[in-house]
Amino acid sequence: MNSQSPETGVAQAQGEGQGSVRAVDVSQFHAPYLGAFNIIFFSAWVSVCSAAPEFIWQGLLTIVHHFNWVTAASAMLVGAIVAFFVEPLTERLRAMSLHVAHRHRTPTHATVAAFGFAVLAVCVHEAITSFVATSSSEHRAEDSLFYALSEVFQWASIPFTVTVAWLCVGHSRRVSWAALLLAAFMLFSLGPLSSWPVQDSITTVIPCAFILFWGWAVMHKYPTQLALSRCAKLTAITACIWLLVAGLFQLTLWRFASHDWHFYSWMEYTIDFRFYLGWVIGLAVAPRPVAHQHH
């Protein structure tokens, strides 16, 4: 048996206590930063998804208008490399094993599925590249990348700040209200700052304000995981109701007023449809952050 004096035991106990206090302090020091990173990455995931459908659509239109067999052969070649080399290698690196069972029943099924998704991915890449590389009538070719990035920022900034406001509900009241005010400021100022027409600003503010404040109230009532699922549903419901009401209003204007009067043009209407579709997809597929608890 090891003998020790009372003073030694007290000193060790104090040392262990101090060590445990230090461990708790380190954990409490890192937890807010980890929570902040989770909020930022989740919100970025959602915001990129909100902008993605419009980029893909515009890029696909560009490819269709400039389609040739060289483009098709390039997609097939790169798709084959991705399907038969990159994808299997990536799966084995993830599992850290050379023996990874395919989820498909037969080699034919695996080949068709992998090749199909790979060609689709290549087409999406070509679509976005074409959209960025093709200068519009209002921009020089060297400014097209900046134009594309500014478009992404405009489409993605509202879902980003709205999602940040939702996820900050579980934090202190000061942080929660600051995030809400930032989202509201972005929502109401983006149109004037980006020189949007008045109609575009109105058709953005009305539905997005409903989504922001309705989702903020939901985040107060339910745990984070359940609340985010409900926020995805309420975003979809708000978008559907808004597009239906706004579409009927525009049809009424065309029926009983001059065709020069428009609340929504067809192009703006379809852009908003793809925007809300991407927003809902982002909320549905993004990995959910862990709720931050305060003590």
PDB file of N, CA and C in Angstrom, residues 23-62:
ATOM      1  N   ALA A  23     -10.113  21.898 -17.454  1.00  0.00           N
ATOM      2  CA  ALA A  23     -10.750  21.160 -18.546  1.00  0.00           C
ATOM      3  C   ALA A  23     -12.116  21.739 -18.860  1.00  0.00           C
ATOM      4  N   VAL A  24     -12.886  22.062 -17.805  1.00  0.00           N
ATOM      5  CA  VAL A  24     -14.212  22.630 -18.019  1.00  0.00           C
ATOM      6  C   VAL A  24     -14.096  23.999 -18.681  1.00  0.00           C
ATOM      7  N   ASP A  25     -13.109  24.784 -18.218  1.00  0.00           N
ATOM      8  CA  ASP A  25     -12.940  26.108 -18.811  1.00  0.00           C
ATOM      9  C   ASP A  25     -12.587  26.020 -20.286  1.00  0.00           C
ATOM     10  N   VAL A  26     -11.721  25.057 -20.650  1.00  0.00           N
ATOM     11  CA  VAL A  26     -11.358  24.889 -22.059  1.00  0.00           C
ATOM     12  C   VAL A  26     -12.575  24.498 -22.868  1.00  0.00           C
ATOM     13  N   SER A  27     -13.383  23.596 -22.342  1.00  0.00           N
ATOM     14  CA  SER A  27     -14.588  23.159 -23.058  1.00  0.00           C
ATOM     15  C   SER A  27     -15.543  24.319 -23.250  1.00  0.00           C
ATOM     16  N   GLN A  28     -15.719  25.117 -22.152  1.00  0.00           N
ATOM     17  CA  GLN A  28     -16.630  26.247 -22.281  1.00  0.00           C
ATOM     18  C   GLN A  28     -16.063  27.319 -23.202  1.00  0.00           C
ATOM     19  N   PHE A  29     -14.725  27.388 -23.284  1.00  0.00           N
ATOM     20  CA  PHE A  29     -14.109  28.365 -24.174  1.00  0.00           C
ATOM     21  C   PHE A  29     -14.319  27.987 -25.634  1.00  0.00           C
ATOM     22  N   HIS A  30     -14.212  26.698 -25.929  1.00  0.00           N
ATOM     23  CA  HIS A  30     -14.310  26.257 -27.322  1.00  0.00           C
ATOM     24  C   HIS A  30     -15.747  26.102 -27.785  1.00  0.00           C
ATOM     25  N   ALA A  31     -16.690  25.778 -26.881  1.00  0.00           N
ATOM     26  CA  ALA A  31     -18.059  25.482 -27.302  1.00  0.00           C
ATOM     27  C   ALA A  31     -18.714  26.617 -28.081  1.00  0.00           C
ATOM     28  N   PRO A  32     -18.626  27.884 -27.619  1.00  0.00           N
ATOM     29  CA  PRO A  32     -19.257  28.950 -28.403  1.00  0.00           C
ATOM     30  C   PRO A  32     -18.663  29.087 -29.795  1.00  0.00           C
ATOM     31  N   TYR A  33     -17.346  28.888 -29.925  1.00  0.00           N
ATOM     32  CA  TYR A  33     -16.715  29.014 -31.234  1.00  0.00           C
ATOM     33  C   TYR A  33     -17.148  27.876 -32.153  1.00  0.00           C
ATOM     34  N   LEU A  34     -17.222  26.658 -31.604  1.00  0.00           N
ATOM     35  CA  LEU A  34     -17.701  25.544 -32.416  1.00  0.00           C
ATOM     36  C   LEU A  34     -19.149  25.773 -32.831  1.00  0.00           C
ATOM     37  N   GLY A  35     -19.966  26.274 -31.913  1.00  0.00           N
ATOM     38  CA  GLY A  35     -21.356  26.564 -32.259  1.00  0.00           C
ATOM     39  C   GLY A  35     -21.463  27.623 -33.346  1.00  0.00           C
ATOM     40  N   ALA A  36     -20.593  28.651 -33.262  1.00  0.00           N
ATOM     41  CA  ALA A  36     -20.609  29.702 -34.281  1.00  0.00           C
ATOM     42  C   ALA A  36     -20.214  29.152 -35.646  1.00  0.00           C
ATOM     43  N   PHE A  37     -19.201  28.283 -35.692  1.00  0.00           N
ATOM     44  CA  PHE A  37     -18.800  27.672 -36.957  1.00  0.00           C
ATOM     45  C   PHE A  37     -19.933  26.819 -37.527  1.00  0.00           C
ATOM     46  N   ASN A  38     -20.620  26.064 -36.671  1.00  0.00           N
ATOM     47  CA  ASN A  38     -21.740  25.240 -37.140  1.00  0.00           C
ATOM     48  C   ASN A  38     -22.836  26.103 -37.745  1.00  0.00           C
ATOM     49  N   ILE A  39     -23.127  27.222 -37.091  1.00  0.00           N
ATOM     50  CA  ILE A  39     -24.155  28.130 -37.604  1.00  0.00           C
ATOM     51  C   ILE A  39     -23.740  28.701 -38.961  1.00  0.00           C
ATOM     52  N   ILE A  40     -22.495  29.143 -39.062  1.00  0.00           N
ATOM     53  CA  ILE A  40     -22.020  29.747 -40.308  1.00  0.00           C
ATOM     54  C   ILE A  40     -22.033  28.736 -41.453  1.00  0.00           C
ATOM     55  N   PHE A  41     -21.521  27.519 -41.193  1.00  0.00           N
ATOM     56  CA  PHE A  41     -21.444  26.529 -42.264  1.00  0.00           C
ATOM     57  C   PHE A  41     -22.835  26.045 -42.681  1.00  0.00           C
ATOM     58  N   PHE A  42     -23.733  25.839 -41.712  1.00  0.00           N
ATOM     59  CA  PHE A  42     -25.091  25.430 -42.061  1.00  0.00           C
ATOM     60  C   PHE A  42     -25.784  26.520 -42.877  1.00  0.00           C
ATOM     61  N   SER A  43     -25.650  27.763 -42.447  1.00  0.00           N
ATOM     62  CA  SER A  43     -26.284  28.869 -43.172  1.00  0.00           C
ATOM     63  C   SER A  43     -25.688  29.029 -44.564  1.00  0.00           C
ATOM     64  N   ALA A  44     -24.367  28.841 -44.685  1.00  0.00           N
ATOM     65  CA  ALA A  44     -23.736  28.915 -46.002  1.00  0.00           C
ATOM     66  C   ALA A  44     -24.242  27.793 -46.900  1.00  0.00           C
ATOM     67  N   TRP A  45     -24.404  26.597 -46.339  1.00  0.00           N
ATOM     68  CA  TRP A  45     -24.931  25.465 -47.100  1.00  0.00           C
ATOM     69  C   TRP A  45     -26.310  25.801 -47.651  1.00  0.00           C
ATOM     70  N   VAL A  46     -27.186  26.329 -46.798  1.00  0.00           N
ATOM     71  CA  VAL A  46     -28.546  26.670 -47.217  1.00  0.00           C
ATOM     72  C   VAL A  46     -28.525  27.772 -48.271  1.00  0.00           C
ATOM     73  N   SER A  47     -27.696  28.789 -48.078  1.00  0.00           N
ATOM     74  CA  SER A  47     -27.679  29.920 -49.003  1.00  0.00           C
ATOM     75  C   SER A  47     -27.146  29.522 -50.376  1.00  0.00           C
ATOM     76  N   VAL A  48     -26.134  28.657 -50.416  1.00  0.00           N
ATOM     77  CA  VAL A  48     -25.624  28.189 -51.709  1.00  0.00           C
ATOM     78  C   VAL A  48     -26.687  27.378 -52.435  1.00  0.00           C
ATOM     79  N   CYS A  49     -27.415  26.552 -51.701  1.00  0.00           N
ATOM     80  CA  CYS A  49     -28.502  25.777 -52.319  1.00  0.00           C
ATOM     81  C   CYS A  49     -29.578  26.690 -52.894  1.00  0.00           C
ATOM     82  N   SER A  50     -29.836  27.820 -52.236  1.00  0.00           N
ATOM     83  CA  SER A  50     -30.859  28.732 -52.741  1.00  0.00           C
ATOM     84  C   SER A  50     -30.451  29.367 -54.067  1.00  0.00           C
ATOM     85  N   ALA A  51     -29.144  29.578 -54.266  1.00  0.00           N
ATOM     86  CA  ALA A  51     -28.670  30.184 -55.505  1.00  0.00           C
ATOM     87  C   ALA A  51     -28.404  29.163 -56.596  1.00  0.00           C
ATOM     88  N   ALA A  52     -28.196  27.903 -56.218  1.00  0.00           N
ATOM     89  CA  ALA A  52     -27.773  26.885 -57.184  1.00  0.00           C
ATOM     90  C   ALA A  52     -28.775  26.641 -58.317  1.00  0.00           C
ATOM     91  N   PRO A  53     -30.094  26.478 -58.045  1.00  0.00           N
ATOM     92  CA  PRO A  53     -31.003  26.175 -59.163  1.00  0.00           C
ATOM     93  C   PRO A  53     -30.991  27.208 -60.274  1.00  0.00           C
ATOM     94  N   GLU A  54     -30.880  28.495 -59.918  1.00  0.00           N
ATOM     95  CA  GLU A  54     -30.878  29.522 -60.956  1.00  0.00           C
ATOM     96  C   GLU A  54     -29.610  29.455 -61.794  1.00  0.00           C
ATOM     97  N   PHE A  55     -28.461  29.232 -61.150  1.00  0.00           N
ATOM     98  CA  PHE A  55     -27.209  29.107 -61.886  1.00  0.00           C
ATOM     99  C   PHE A  55     -27.265  27.900 -62.818  1.00  0.00           C
ATOM    100  N   ILE A  56     -27.732  26.786 -62.299  1.00  0.00           N
ATOM    101  CA  ILE A  56     -27.807  25.571 -63.116  1.00  0.00           C
ATOM    102  C   ILE A  56     -28.747  25.795 -64.302  1.00  0.00           C
ATOM    103  N   TRP A  57     -29.890  26.403 -64.059  1.00  0.00           N
ATOM    104  CA  TRP A  57     -30.869  26.629 -65.122  1.00  0.00           C
ATOM    105  C   TRP A  57     -30.304  27.544 -66.204  1.00  0.00           C
ATOM    106  N   GLN A  58     -29.716  28.671 -65.805  1.00  0.00           N
ATOM    107  CA  GLN A  58     -29.165  29.596 -66.784  1.00  0.00           C
ATOM    108  C   GLN A  58     -28.011  28.951 -67.555  1.00  0.00           C
ATOM    109  N   GLY A  59     -27.191  28.175 -66.849  1.00  0.00           N
ATOM    110  CA  GLY A  59     -26.093  27.500 -67.526  1.00  0.00           C
ATOM    111  C   GLY A  59     -26.574  26.456 -68.508  1.00  0.00           C
ATOM    112  N   LEU A  60     -27.600  25.693 -68.132  1.00  0.00           N
ATOM    113  CA  LEU A  60     -28.151  24.687 -69.053  1.00  0.00           C
ATOM    114  C   LEU A  60     -28.743  25.341 -70.296  1.00  0.00           C
ATOM    115  N   LEU A  61     -29.383  26.495 -70.113  1.00  0.00           N
ATOM    116  CA  LEU A  61     -29.885  27.219 -71.286  1.00  0.00           C
ATOM    117  C   LEU A  61     -28.746  27.628 -72.202  1.00  0.00           C
ATOM    118  N   THR A  62     -27.637  28.049 -71.605  1.00  0.00           N
ATOM    119  CA  THR A  62     -26.472  28.417 -72.405  1.00  0.00           C
ATOM    120  C   THR A  62     -25.935  27.224 -73.173  1.00  0.00           C
TER     121      THR A  62
END
